[in-house]
Short mmCIF file of C-alpha atoms in Angstrom, two decimals:
data_model
loop_
_atom_site.label_atom_id
_atom_site.label_comp_id
_atom_site.label_asym_id
_atom_site.label_seq_id
_atom_site.Cartn_x
_atom_site.Cartn_y
_atom_site.Cartn_z
CA UNK A 24 -5.75 21.64 1.40
CA UNK A 25 -8.01 24.03 3.29
CA UNK A 26 -6.62 23.14 6.69
CA UNK A 27 -5.20 25.28 9.47
CA UNK A 28 -1.43 25.08 9.59
CA UNK A 29 -0.53 24.37 13.19
CA UNK A 30 2.81 22.99 14.24
CA UNK A 31 3.60 20.95 17.31
CA UNK A 32 7.23 20.26 18.13
CA UNK A 33 8.03 17.37 20.45
CA UNK A 34 10.97 17.75 22.85
CA UNK A 35 11.88 14.30 24.05
CA UNK A 36 12.66 13.50 27.68
CA UNK A 37 13.04 10.16 29.38
CA UNK A 38 9.34 9.89 30.17
CA UNK A 39 7.38 12.53 28.27
CA UNK A 40 7.37 15.09 25.48
CA UNK A 41 6.44 18.72 26.04
CA UNK A 42 4.65 20.78 23.41
CA UNK A 43 5.36 24.14 21.85
CA UNK A 44 3.85 25.98 18.88
CA UNK A 45 5.65 27.48 15.91
CA UNK A 46 5.46 27.92 12.15
CA UNK A 47 6.44 25.01 9.98
CA UNK A 48 9.74 25.19 8.14
CA UNK A 49 8.10 25.82 4.78
CA UNK A 50 5.23 28.07 5.87
CA UNK A 51 5.59 31.69 6.95
CA UNK A 52 2.06 32.00 8.25
CA UNK A 53 1.74 32.86 11.95
CA UNK A 54 1.07 29.92 14.24
CA UNK A 55 -2.54 29.10 14.92
CA UNK A 56 -4.06 27.75 18.12
CA UNK A 57 -2.36 24.79 19.74
CA UNK A 58 -3.44 21.33 18.71
CA UNK A 59 -5.37 19.49 21.37
CA UNK A 60 -3.37 16.33 20.69
CA UNK A 61 -0.78 15.65 23.38
CA UNK A 62 2.31 14.19 21.77
CA UNK A 63 4.39 11.71 23.75
CA UNK A 64 7.07 9.96 21.74
CA UNK A 65 7.06 7.04 24.19
CA UNK A 66 3.27 6.58 24.03
CA UNK A 67 2.20 7.62 20.53
CA UNK A 68 -1.46 6.77 19.99
CA UNK A 69 -4.95 8.28 20.02
CA UNK A 70 -6.75 10.65 17.64
CA UNK A 71 -5.39 13.87 16.20
CA UNK A 72 -8.57 15.92 15.93
CA UNK A 73 -7.22 19.33 14.91
CA UNK A 74 -4.11 21.20 13.85
CA UNK A 75 -0.84 19.77 12.60
CA UNK A 76 1.33 17.41 14.61
CA UNK A 77 4.93 17.21 13.44
CA UNK A 78 7.30 14.34 14.18
CA UNK A 79 10.69 16.02 14.01
CA UNK A 80 13.38 13.41 14.62
CA UNK A 81 14.26 10.19 16.39
CA UNK A 82 11.95 7.31 17.29
CA UNK A 83 8.28 7.40 18.30
CA UNK A 84 6.78 4.37 20.04
CA UNK A 85 3.40 3.47 18.53
CA UNK A 86 1.50 1.92 21.46
CA UNK A 87 -1.99 1.69 19.97
CA UNK A 88 -4.12 2.97 17.08
CA UNK A 89 -3.22 6.43 15.79
CA UNK A 90 -6.02 8.12 13.79
CA UNK A 91 -5.61 11.41 11.95
CA UNK A 92 -9.10 12.87 11.89
CA UNK A 93 -10.83 15.33 9.60
CA UNK A 94 -9.12 18.73 9.35
CA UNK A 95 -6.02 17.39 11.10
CA UNK A 96 -2.58 16.69 9.68
CA UNK A 97 0.32 14.42 10.61
CA UNK A 98 3.68 15.55 9.22
CA UNK A 99 6.65 13.18 9.48
CA UNK A 100 10.09 14.59 8.78
CA UNK A 101 12.89 12.73 7.01
CA UNK A 102 14.63 10.09 9.09
CA UNK A 103 11.86 9.64 11.66
CA UNK A 104 11.22 6.09 12.89
CA UNK A 105 7.80 5.02 14.16
CA UNK A 106 8.11 1.71 16.00
CA UNK A 107 5.04 -0.31 16.95
CA UNK A 108 5.52 -1.82 20.38
CA UNK A 109 4.84 -5.43 21.26
CA UNK A 110 1.26 -6.34 22.20
CA UNK A 111 0.76 -8.23 25.46
CA UNK A 112 -1.96 -10.32 27.07
CA UNK A 113 -3.15 -7.28 29.01
CA UNK A 114 -2.78 -4.87 26.08
CA UNK A 115 -4.40 -6.16 22.91
CA UNK A 116 -4.77 -2.80 21.11
CA UNK A 117 -3.69 -3.22 17.50
CA UNK A 118 -1.03 -0.73 16.52
CA UNK A 119 -1.77 1.02 13.22
CA UNK A 120 -1.82 4.46 11.65
CA UNK A 121 -5.01 5.54 9.87
CA UNK A 122 -5.81 8.70 7.95
CA UNK A 123 -9.54 9.41 8.06
CA UNK A 124 -11.54 11.18 5.36
CA UNK A 125 -10.47 14.84 5.18
CA UNK A 126 -7.41 14.08 7.30
CA UNK A 127 -3.93 14.46 5.84
CA UNK A 128 -0.53 12.81 6.07
CA UNK A 129 2.72 14.38 4.88
CA UNK A 130 5.64 11.96 4.82
CA UNK A 131 8.78 13.94 3.98
CA UNK A 132 11.34 11.17 3.59
CA UNK A 133 14.27 11.32 1.19
CA UNK A 134 16.37 8.71 -0.57
CA UNK A 135 19.17 9.36 1.92
CA UNK A 136 16.85 9.52 4.93
CA UNK A 137 13.54 7.68 4.47
CA UNK A 138 10.77 7.60 7.02
CA UNK A 139 10.48 4.12 8.52
CA UNK A 140 7.37 2.60 10.07
CA UNK A 141 8.48 -0.61 11.74
CA UNK A 142 7.88 -2.83 14.74
CA UNK A 143 9.63 -3.86 17.91
CA UNK A 144 9.01 -7.47 16.90
CA UNK A 145 10.98 -7.97 13.69
CA UNK A 146 8.62 -10.37 11.96
CA UNK A 147 5.39 -10.15 9.94
CA UNK A 148 2.04 -9.63 11.72
CA UNK A 149 3.72 -7.40 14.31
CA UNK A 150 1.43 -4.43 13.66
CA UNK A 151 -1.32 -3.11 11.41
CA UNK A 152 0.45 -0.89 8.88
CA UNK A 153 -0.82 2.30 7.26
CA UNK A 154 -4.46 2.90 6.25
CA UNK A 155 -5.71 5.83 4.14
CA UNK A 156 -9.43 6.56 3.72
CA UNK A 157 -10.58 9.05 1.08
CA UNK A 158 -13.68 10.32 -0.70
CA UNK A 159 -13.06 9.02 -4.22
CA UNK A 160 -15.43 6.71 -6.11
CA UNK A 161 -15.82 3.05 -5.16
CA UNK A 162 -18.20 0.52 -6.70
CA UNK A 163 -19.54 -1.03 -3.49
CA UNK A 164 -21.74 1.88 -2.37
CA UNK A 165 -22.74 5.28 -3.72
CA UNK A 166 -22.70 6.77 -0.24
CA UNK A 167 -19.56 5.13 1.11
CA UNK A 168 -18.41 2.09 3.04
CA UNK A 169 -16.39 1.19 6.12
CA UNK A 170 -12.76 0.06 6.06
CA UNK A 171 -12.57 -3.59 7.00
CA UNK A 172 -10.16 -3.23 9.93
CA UNK A 173 -10.20 0.38 11.16
CA UNK A 174 -13.97 0.82 10.60
CA UNK A 175 -13.40 4.31 9.19
CA UNK A 176 -15.75 5.48 6.41
CA UNK A 177 -14.43 5.70 2.86
CA UNK A 178 -15.65 6.37 -0.66
CA UNK A 179 -17.77 9.06 -2.28
CA UNK A 180 -17.68 11.06 -5.52
CA UNK A 181 -14.65 13.31 -5.09
CA UNK A 182 -12.11 11.69 -7.38
CA UNK A 183 -9.61 14.55 -6.97
CA UNK A 184 -9.69 14.19 -3.19
CA UNK A 185 -6.34 14.31 -1.38
CA UNK A 186 -5.23 12.37 1.68
CA UNK A 187 -1.84 14.08 1.58
CA UNK A 188 1.65 13.23 0.35
CA UNK A 189 3.83 10.18 0.95
CA UNK A 190 7.43 10.19 -0.28
CA UNK A 191 10.24 7.81 0.64
CA UNK A 192 8.50 5.64 3.20
CA UNK A 193 9.39 2.10 4.26
CA UNK A 194 6.74 0.02 6.08
CA UNK A 195 8.18 -3.04 7.81
CA UNK A 196 6.61 -6.18 9.38
CA UNK A 197 2.90 -5.28 9.03
CA UNK A 198 -0.10 -7.56 8.43
CA UNK A 199 -1.63 -7.93 11.90
CA UNK A 200 -4.24 -10.69 11.79
CA UNK A 201 -7.64 -10.40 13.49
CA UNK A 202 -8.69 -13.71 12.00
CA UNK A 203 -8.01 -15.92 8.99
CA UNK A 204 -10.25 -13.68 6.85
CA UNK A 205 -9.46 -10.26 8.34
CA UNK A 206 -5.93 -8.90 8.20
CA UNK A 207 -4.23 -5.57 7.77
CA UNK A 208 -2.13 -5.01 4.67
CA UNK A 209 1.14 -3.11 4.56
CA UNK A 210 -0.48 -0.02 3.02
CA UNK A 211 -4.23 0.07 2.34
CA UNK A 212 -5.92 2.66 0.09
CA UNK A 213 -9.67 2.90 0.75
CA UNK A 214 -11.35 5.19 -1.78
CA UNK A 215 -8.25 7.38 -1.99
CA UNK A 216 -8.33 10.17 -4.56
CA UNK A 217 -5.89 11.19 -7.26
CA UNK A 218 -5.02 14.36 -5.37
CA UNK A 219 -2.91 12.16 -3.08
CA UNK A 220 0.79 11.78 -3.90
CA UNK A 221 2.32 8.32 -3.38
CA UNK A 222 5.94 7.96 -4.49
CA UNK A 223 8.85 5.77 -3.37
CA UNK A 224 7.14 3.50 -0.87
CA UNK A 225 8.24 0.02 0.16
CA UNK A 226 6.45 -2.67 2.14
CA UNK A 227 8.89 -5.16 3.64
CA UNK A 228 7.92 -8.55 5.13
CA UNK A 229 4.15 -8.13 5.33
CA UNK A 230 2.07 -11.18 6.27
CA UNK A 231 -0.86 -9.91 4.19
CA UNK A 232 -0.86 -7.99 0.90
CA UNK A 233 1.91 -5.45 0.47
CA UNK A 234 -0.34 -2.81 -1.11
CA UNK A 235 -4.09 -3.06 -1.60
CA UNK A 236 -6.52 -0.66 -3.27
CA UNK A 237 -10.24 -0.61 -2.45
CA UNK A 238 -11.63 1.53 -5.25
CA UNK A 239 -10.51 5.11 -5.64
CA UNK A 240 -8.44 6.97 -8.21
CA UNK A 241 -5.05 7.38 -6.53
CA UNK A 242 -1.95 7.11 -8.75
CA UNK A 243 1.41 5.72 -7.62
CA UNK A 244 5.08 5.69 -8.63
CA UNK A 245 8.05 3.63 -7.46
CA UNK A 246 6.44 0.99 -5.25
CA UNK A 247 8.38 -1.96 -3.86
CA UNK A 248 7.23 -5.08 -2.01
CA UNK A 249 9.88 -7.51 -0.75
CA UNK A 250 9.27 -10.68 1.29
CA UNK A 251 12.30 -12.89 1.71
CA UNK A 252 12.64 -14.40 5.19
CA UNK A 253 9.60 -15.04 7.35
CA UNK A 254 7.30 -18.03 6.87
CA UNK A 255 4.33 -15.94 8.06
CA UNK A 256 4.28 -14.05 4.76
CA UNK A 257 1.37 -15.59 2.92
CA UNK A 258 -0.58 -13.27 0.64
CA UNK A 259 -0.14 -11.19 -2.50
CA UNK A 260 2.43 -8.52 -3.30
CA UNK A 261 -0.16 -6.18 -4.89
CA UNK A 262 -3.96 -6.41 -4.74
CA UNK A 263 -6.91 -4.33 -5.94
CA UNK A 264 -10.72 -4.42 -5.91
CA UNK A 265 -13.88 -2.24 -5.77
CA UNK A 266 -13.25 -0.23 -8.93
CA UNK A 267 -9.75 1.20 -8.59
CA UNK A 268 -8.68 3.15 -11.72
CA UNK A 269 -5.23 4.56 -10.92
CA UNK A 270 -2.27 5.16 -13.25
CA UNK A 271 1.02 3.70 -12.01
CA UNK A 272 4.70 3.53 -12.91
CA UNK A 273 7.58 1.37 -11.67
CA UNK A 274 6.43 -1.45 -9.43
CA UNK A 275 8.93 -4.02 -8.14
CA UNK A 276 7.75 -7.09 -6.21
CA UNK A 277 9.82 -10.03 -5.00
CA UNK A 278 9.28 -13.02 -2.76
CA UNK A 279 11.61 -15.93 -2.15
CA UNK A 280 9.58 -17.45 0.69
CA UNK A 281 6.07 -18.86 0.85
CA UNK A 282 3.23 -16.69 -0.36
CA UNK A 283 0.59 -16.17 -2.97
CA UNK A 284 0.39 -14.18 -6.18
CA UNK A 285 2.38 -11.28 -7.51
CA UNK A 286 -0.86 -9.42 -8.32
CA UNK A 287 -4.39 -10.45 -7.34
CA UNK A 288 -6.95 -8.25 -9.09
CA UNK A 289 -10.74 -8.04 -8.76
CA UNK A 290 -13.55 -5.74 -9.76
CA UNK A 291 -16.27 -6.79 -7.31
CA UNK A 292 -16.83 -10.29 -6.00
CA UNK A 293 -20.54 -9.74 -5.31
CA UNK A 294 -21.40 -8.17 -8.66
CA UNK A 295 -18.73 -8.31 -11.36
CA UNK A 296 -20.49 -5.73 -13.51
CA UNK A 297 -20.53 -2.94 -10.91
CA UNK A 298 -19.07 0.36 -12.11
CA UNK A 299 -16.62 1.90 -12.14
CA UNK A 300 -14.84 -1.23 -13.33
CA UNK A 301 -11.41 -1.73 -11.80
CA UNK A 302 -9.04 -0.65 -14.55
CA UNK A 303 -5.56 0.46 -13.48
CA UNK A 304 -2.67 1.04 -15.86
CA UNK A 305 0.74 -0.21 -14.74
CA UNK A 306 3.84 0.70 -16.72
CA UNK A 307 7.25 -0.80 -15.84
CA UNK A 308 6.46 -3.84 -13.69
CA UNK A 309 8.68 -6.60 -12.28
CA UNK A 310 7.24 -9.54 -10.32
CA UNK A 311 9.46 -12.32 -8.98
CA UNK A 312 8.06 -15.42 -7.29
CA UNK A 313 9.38 -18.57 -5.61
CA UNK A 314 7.70 -20.94 -8.10
CA UNK A 315 5.72 -22.72 -5.40
CA UNK A 316 2.51 -22.74 -3.43
CA UNK A 317 -1.12 -23.25 -4.38
CA UNK A 318 -1.50 -19.80 -5.99
CA UNK A 319 1.61 -19.78 -8.15
CA UNK A 320 0.54 -17.06 -10.60
CA UNK A 321 2.36 -13.84 -11.37
CA UNK A 322 -0.88 -11.99 -12.23
CA UNK A 323 -4.36 -13.24 -11.38
CA UNK A 324 -7.22 -11.29 -13.03
CA UNK A 325 -10.74 -12.18 -11.92
CA UNK A 326 -14.19 -10.94 -10.82
CA UNK A 327 -14.59 -8.72 -13.88
CA UNK A 328 -11.50 -6.50 -13.58
CA UNK A 329 -9.77 -4.76 -16.46
CA UNK A 330 -6.08 -3.81 -16.53
CA UNK A 331 -3.41 -2.51 -18.89
CA UNK A 332 0.25 -3.47 -18.45
CA UNK A 333 3.27 -2.11 -20.32
CA UNK A 334 6.93 -3.22 -20.13
CA UNK A 335 6.64 -6.23 -17.83
CA UNK A 336 9.11 -8.79 -16.46
CA UNK A 337 7.61 -11.89 -14.83
CA UNK A 338 9.98 -14.38 -13.23
CA UNK A 339 9.79 -17.73 -11.46
CA UNK A 340 6.03 -18.37 -11.41
CA UNK A 341 4.10 -21.41 -12.62
CA UNK A 342 1.76 -19.17 -14.64
CA UNK A 343 2.29 -15.70 -16.02
CA UNK A 344 -1.31 -14.49 -16.48
CA UNK A 345 -4.30 -16.30 -15.00
CA UNK A 346 -7.75 -15.03 -16.05
CA UNK A 347 -10.90 -16.21 -14.31
CA UNK A 348 -14.62 -15.57 -14.90
CA UNK A 349 -16.38 -14.77 -18.15
CA UNK A 350 -16.61 -11.04 -17.47
CA UNK A 351 -12.85 -10.79 -17.02
CA UNK A 352 -12.15 -12.86 -20.12
CA UNK A 353 -14.46 -10.66 -22.21
CA UNK A 354 -12.17 -7.69 -21.59
CA UNK A 355 -9.20 -9.75 -22.80
CA UNK A 356 -11.09 -10.74 -25.94
CA UNK A 357 -12.07 -7.13 -26.67
CA UNK A 358 -8.54 -5.85 -26.09
CA UNK A 359 -9.52 -3.70 -23.10
CA UNK A 360 -7.25 -5.83 -20.93
CA UNK A 361 -3.80 -6.38 -22.37
CA UNK A 362 -0.09 -6.58 -21.59
CA UNK A 363 2.44 -5.24 -24.08
CA UNK A 364 6.16 -5.91 -24.01
CA UNK A 365 6.33 -8.88 -21.62
CA UNK A 366 9.46 -10.87 -20.79
CA UNK A 367 8.92 -14.31 -19.23
CA UNK A 368 11.75 -15.73 -17.12
CA UNK A 369 11.48 -19.30 -15.86
CA UNK A 370 7.77 -19.55 -16.64
CA UNK A 371 6.76 -22.65 -18.64
CA UNK A 372 5.82 -21.97 -22.25
CA UNK A 373 2.51 -23.79 -21.83
CA UNK A 374 1.65 -21.76 -18.72
CA UNK A 375 2.24 -18.22 -19.86
CA UNK A 376 -1.46 -17.37 -19.86
CA UNK A 377 -4.39 -19.47 -18.75
CA UNK A 378 -8.16 -18.97 -18.74
CA UNK A 379 -8.80 -20.63 -15.38
CA UNK A 380 -12.56 -20.82 -15.95
CA UNK A 381 -12.20 -22.93 -19.08
CA UNK A 382 -8.71 -24.35 -18.45
CA UNK A 383 -7.59 -23.08 -21.84
CA UNK A 384 -4.58 -21.22 -23.15
CA UNK A 385 -5.19 -17.48 -23.83
CA UNK A 386 -1.77 -16.18 -24.80
CA UNK A 387 -3.45 -13.43 -26.81
CA UNK A 388 -3.49 -11.34 -23.64
CA UNK A 389 0.19 -10.42 -24.07
CA UNK A 390 2.86 -9.52 -26.58
CA UNK A 391 6.43 -10.52 -25.79
CA UNK A 392 9.61 -8.47 -25.70
CA UNK A 393 12.82 -10.23 -24.70
CA UNK A 394 14.39 -6.84 -23.98
CA UNK A 395 11.73 -5.69 -21.51
CA UNK A 396 13.23 -4.01 -18.45
CA UNK A 397 10.22 -4.10 -16.15
CA UNK A 398 10.71 -1.87 -13.11
CA UNK A 399 14.03 -0.76 -14.55
CA UNK A 400 16.59 -3.56 -14.28
CA UNK A 401 14.74 -6.73 -15.19
CA UNK A 402 14.86 -9.10 -12.23
CA UNK A 403 17.55 -7.06 -10.45
CA UNK A 404 16.78 -4.35 -7.91
CA UNK A 405 16.12 -1.19 -9.95
CA UNK A 406 18.25 1.92 -9.43
CA UNK A 407 15.32 3.87 -7.99
CA UNK A 408 14.91 1.30 -5.18
CA UNK A 409 18.53 1.23 -4.07
CA UNK A 410 19.65 2.76 -0.78
CA UNK A 411 16.32 3.47 0.93
CA UNK A 412 14.69 0.03 0.60
CA UNK A 413 15.48 -3.38 2.11
CA UNK A 414 15.94 -6.19 -0.41
CA UNK A 415 17.40 -9.11 1.56
#
């Protein structure tokens, strides 16, 4: 990244945090000018407009929106906790963290000491989650669009764009709801480019989608979504739209409470033929449902999306694959959309794959493999998700 490397260390006191400037641990360059952002671990909000702000240790109270602007960087060291405070009648600012175009995030968690973004209220809808906005291609506009909840611009033609690095992050209790049709997800990728690193990230107890992609080219590895307790959890584990074309490995999704689909996938609801066509590849996938609700499908493909799945375990859903709309079905017929090596567990034989538009069986979308391991351990928590994630 062509950004100034400025470091701000926060020294906590009972009521405020003072600032000092130094070199970062892994950079021997001399310190640059001080960031204009004033860091207070008990009142963490506002816009980082320049320099690098580093969260060193302990807990930071997120009291409103935090936006990392262009040419600014937020670095979060291993073990840091960011806790969204409770909203009140006199303070209705949604708490969320957003990375704007040309801004950067660097989450430096480890398996032994992940970074945790959580909430004071330990239930879904407590805060807005994490939003990244990049300059990669989307199919809604050639010049860009605006993120639905933060109103930040996203999209462009820079498919190698980077929004930073995220490693070993757990996002708990997100999904703040503006209205029935406008909610934050756990982690939202708006036009994020493949220069961004996303590895070992979990969304836990989100009331909206766990992860959602709005176009872009970002790739991911080792993603987990787990919803097990709260009745407010009501949407999909994974969701994509607007022409996302990432390559992904090792996704694990589980819900034992109410909710919708394992994956809900679209190209574009307004024009299904818009390019680039959504077409991610997902290798090593486990989705576990509660075999209930009105949208009881492990994978719903619609609105003209493509997708390729390899080594898949689908468990406890009414339908394995549900394909809707002629444009989507055409990709199944041509072989552009397919799933190889699928293991079905507690999914009725006559509901393994359905063409919802024509109410017909389309089991040609998949090939079966009774030995498929999915995310690594079938329906069990995979080894890569143990220790740093929450699973009950």
